Amino acid sequence: MRLLLTKRLSAALRSYAATAASAVTPRNRQNFTTCTHRIKFQSSGGGLLDSPWSATQLRHARFTGADVRRGNVIQRRGKIYEVIKAHHTTQGRGGAIIHVELRDVDSGSKVNERLRTDETLEKIFVQEKSLTYLYTDDETGNIVLMEPDTYSQLEVPRHLFGESHVYLQDDMEVTVQLYDERPLSASIPHRVTCTVAEAAEALKGSSKTTPNKRVLLDNGLAVQVPAHIVAGDKIIINTTDNTYASR
């Protein structure tokens, strides 16, 4: 009896394995080259831009202009650009057009272009790392960052931070995007605490409803703040548009 049950169980397992293998056909299985090795997986049906960067994601992928978003890194006419702005507009019978502002990651120069929604582009997936700001090299102007785990240092051209480089502070955690270990872009936190260096004296009876005034921050930027803010106050600034957020 035990031998008979064993034979039946083995036959059932072989039948199940054969059925499962036949279900995965070339039609629903795709081969992709990854940054580390080749793997096989079933398509989920999602879009190319649905997933963030991972160690097994495509290094290059083609998508259309309609999918362009701020922060994308694309290869165009032999150069690599970061999308700074992307604005979709409709031009009557001419169809939709995407106005984009691109930054050349090599030179830092910016260009404005128009893309068709059906235009094919090549997107580059990048790796993001969180690094710590150490200092700015006075001779080269490069930003020196440190890997928190390994303590290894990385020099990043200042233009990768754009105008936000003035907010860099000791031990600040920043994000750097890399492609083949090459830094493509860098960003700082959306909110940073700054010290007010100069401010006119607050008027008596001033309150949060009193009109704003202009003050000078310790990093050299001038911003509008509530009238009750005085020199020496620490305030939180929204770094995306250089505006006062809170005290």
Tab-separated table of C-alpha atoms in Angstrom, residues 135-247:
chain	number	residue	atom	x	y	z
A	135	TYR	CA	33.444	70.593	2.169
A	136	THR	CA	33.805	72.566	-1.042
A	137	ASP	CA	37.263	72.545	-2.625
A	138	ASP	CA	38.400	76.168	-2.969
A	139	GLU	CA	40.677	75.437	-5.928
A	140	THR	CA	38.413	73.297	-8.119
A	141	GLY	CA	35.045	74.415	-6.783
A	142	ASN	CA	34.014	70.759	-6.580
A	143	ILE	CA	31.787	69.471	-3.787
A	144	VAL	CA	33.460	66.757	-1.705
A	145	LEU	CA	31.080	64.125	-0.345
A	146	MET	CA	31.587	61.033	1.772
A	147	GLU	CA	30.079	57.548	1.723
A	148	PRO	CA	28.796	57.042	5.317
A	149	ASP	CA	29.464	53.298	5.384
A	150	THR	CA	32.871	53.105	3.711
A	151	TYR	CA	34.125	56.669	4.382
A	152	SER	CA	35.277	56.856	0.766
A	153	GLN	CA	35.088	60.323	-0.791
A	154	LEU	CA	33.507	61.468	-4.029
A	155	GLU	CA	34.084	64.804	-5.771
A	156	VAL	CA	31.030	66.183	-7.552
A	157	PRO	CA	31.043	69.218	-9.873
A	158	ARG	CA	29.241	72.082	-8.172
A	159	HIS	CA	26.910	72.682	-11.132
A	160	LEU	CA	25.233	69.316	-10.473
A	161	PHE	CA	23.609	70.913	-7.414
A	162	GLY	CA	22.482	73.931	-9.409
A	163	GLU	CA	21.723	77.039	-7.364
A	164	SER	CA	20.928	74.939	-4.291
A	165	HIS	CA	24.649	74.428	-3.551
A	166	VAL	CA	24.491	77.532	-1.302
A	167	TYR	CA	22.406	75.531	1.191
A	168	LEU	CA	25.090	72.888	1.746
A	169	GLN	CA	25.995	72.533	5.414
A	170	ASP	CA	28.404	70.357	7.375
A	171	ASP	CA	27.266	66.724	7.622
A	172	MET	CA	24.186	67.408	5.467
A	173	GLU	CA	22.809	64.289	3.783
A	174	VAL	CA	22.492	64.765	0.037
A	175	THR	CA	21.362	62.513	-2.797
A	176	VAL	CA	23.535	61.805	-5.821
A	177	GLN	CA	22.426	59.990	-8.970
A	178	LEU	CA	25.102	57.925	-10.663
A	179	TYR	CA	25.378	56.032	-13.936
A	180	ASP	CA	28.316	53.638	-14.206
A	181	GLU	CA	29.724	55.279	-11.031
A	182	ARG	CA	29.603	58.642	-12.792
A	183	PRO	CA	27.668	61.394	-10.951
A	184	LEU	CA	24.871	62.790	-13.115
A	185	SER	CA	22.903	64.978	-10.703
A	186	ALA	CA	22.773	65.900	-7.041
A	187	SER	CA	20.100	67.283	-4.742
A	188	ILE	CA	19.707	68.527	-1.178
A	189	PRO	CA	16.789	68.133	1.273
A	190	HIS	CA	13.620	70.036	0.387
A	191	ARG	CA	13.742	71.867	3.709
A	192	VAL	CA	16.847	73.293	5.357
A	193	THR	CA	17.340	75.256	8.577
A	194	CYS	CA	19.167	78.571	8.044
A	195	THR	CA	20.191	81.423	10.330
A	196	VAL	CA	19.067	84.982	9.678
A	197	ALA	CA	22.224	87.097	9.340
A	198	GLU	CA	20.660	90.526	8.814
A	199	ALA	CA	17.132	91.812	9.343
A	200	ALA	CA	15.462	95.112	10.017
A	201	GLU	CA	14.135	95.510	13.533
A	202	ALA	CA	10.656	94.170	14.080
A	203	LEU	CA	7.965	96.806	14.453
A	204	LYS	CA	6.020	97.020	17.681
A	205	GLY	CA	2.825	95.075	17.570
A	206	SER	CA	3.955	93.028	14.574
A	207	SER	CA	2.340	89.631	14.214
A	208	LYS	CA	2.093	86.763	11.781
A	209	THR	CA	-0.492	88.736	9.835
A	210	THR	CA	1.880	91.677	9.341
A	211	PRO	CA	3.286	92.042	5.803
A	212	ASN	CA	6.573	90.258	5.117
A	213	LYS	CA	10.001	91.825	5.041
A	214	ARG	CA	13.279	90.943	3.341
A	215	VAL	CA	16.138	89.387	5.354
A	216	LEU	CA	19.609	88.097	4.543
A	217	LEU	CA	20.472	84.513	5.431
A	218	ASP	CA	23.853	83.224	6.568
A	219	ASN	CA	24.362	81.616	3.136
A	220	GLY	CA	23.999	84.950	1.353
A	221	LEU	CA	20.450	84.482	0.058
A	222	ALA	CA	17.778	87.112	0.598
A	223	VAL	CA	14.262	85.848	1.294
A	224	GLN	CA	10.886	87.199	2.358
A	225	VAL	CA	9.884	86.343	5.938
A	226	PRO	CA	7.212	87.443	8.441
A	227	ALA	CA	7.910	90.847	9.999
A	228	HIS	CA	8.548	89.431	13.490
A	229	ILE	CA	11.671	87.512	12.366
A	230	VAL	CA	14.916	89.075	13.658
A	231	ALA	CA	18.647	88.557	13.156
A	232	GLY	CA	19.866	85.379	14.809
A	233	ASP	CA	16.594	83.495	14.352
A	234	LYS	CA	16.803	80.013	12.864
A	235	ILE	CA	14.186	79.505	10.182
A	236	ILE	CA	13.259	76.671	7.834
A	237	ILE	CA	13.525	77.432	4.122
A	238	ASN	CA	11.885	75.543	1.273
A	239	THR	CA	14.867	74.961	-0.997
A	240	THR	CA	12.802	74.232	-4.115
A	241	ASP	CA	11.694	77.873	-4.405
A	242	ASN	CA	13.743	79.681	-1.706
A	243	THR	CA	10.712	80.577	0.393
A	244	TYR	CA	10.130	80.806	4.129
A	245	ALA	CA	8.430	77.707	5.551
A	246	SER	CA	8.433	78.102	9.320
A	247	ARG	CA	10.461	79.239	12.296
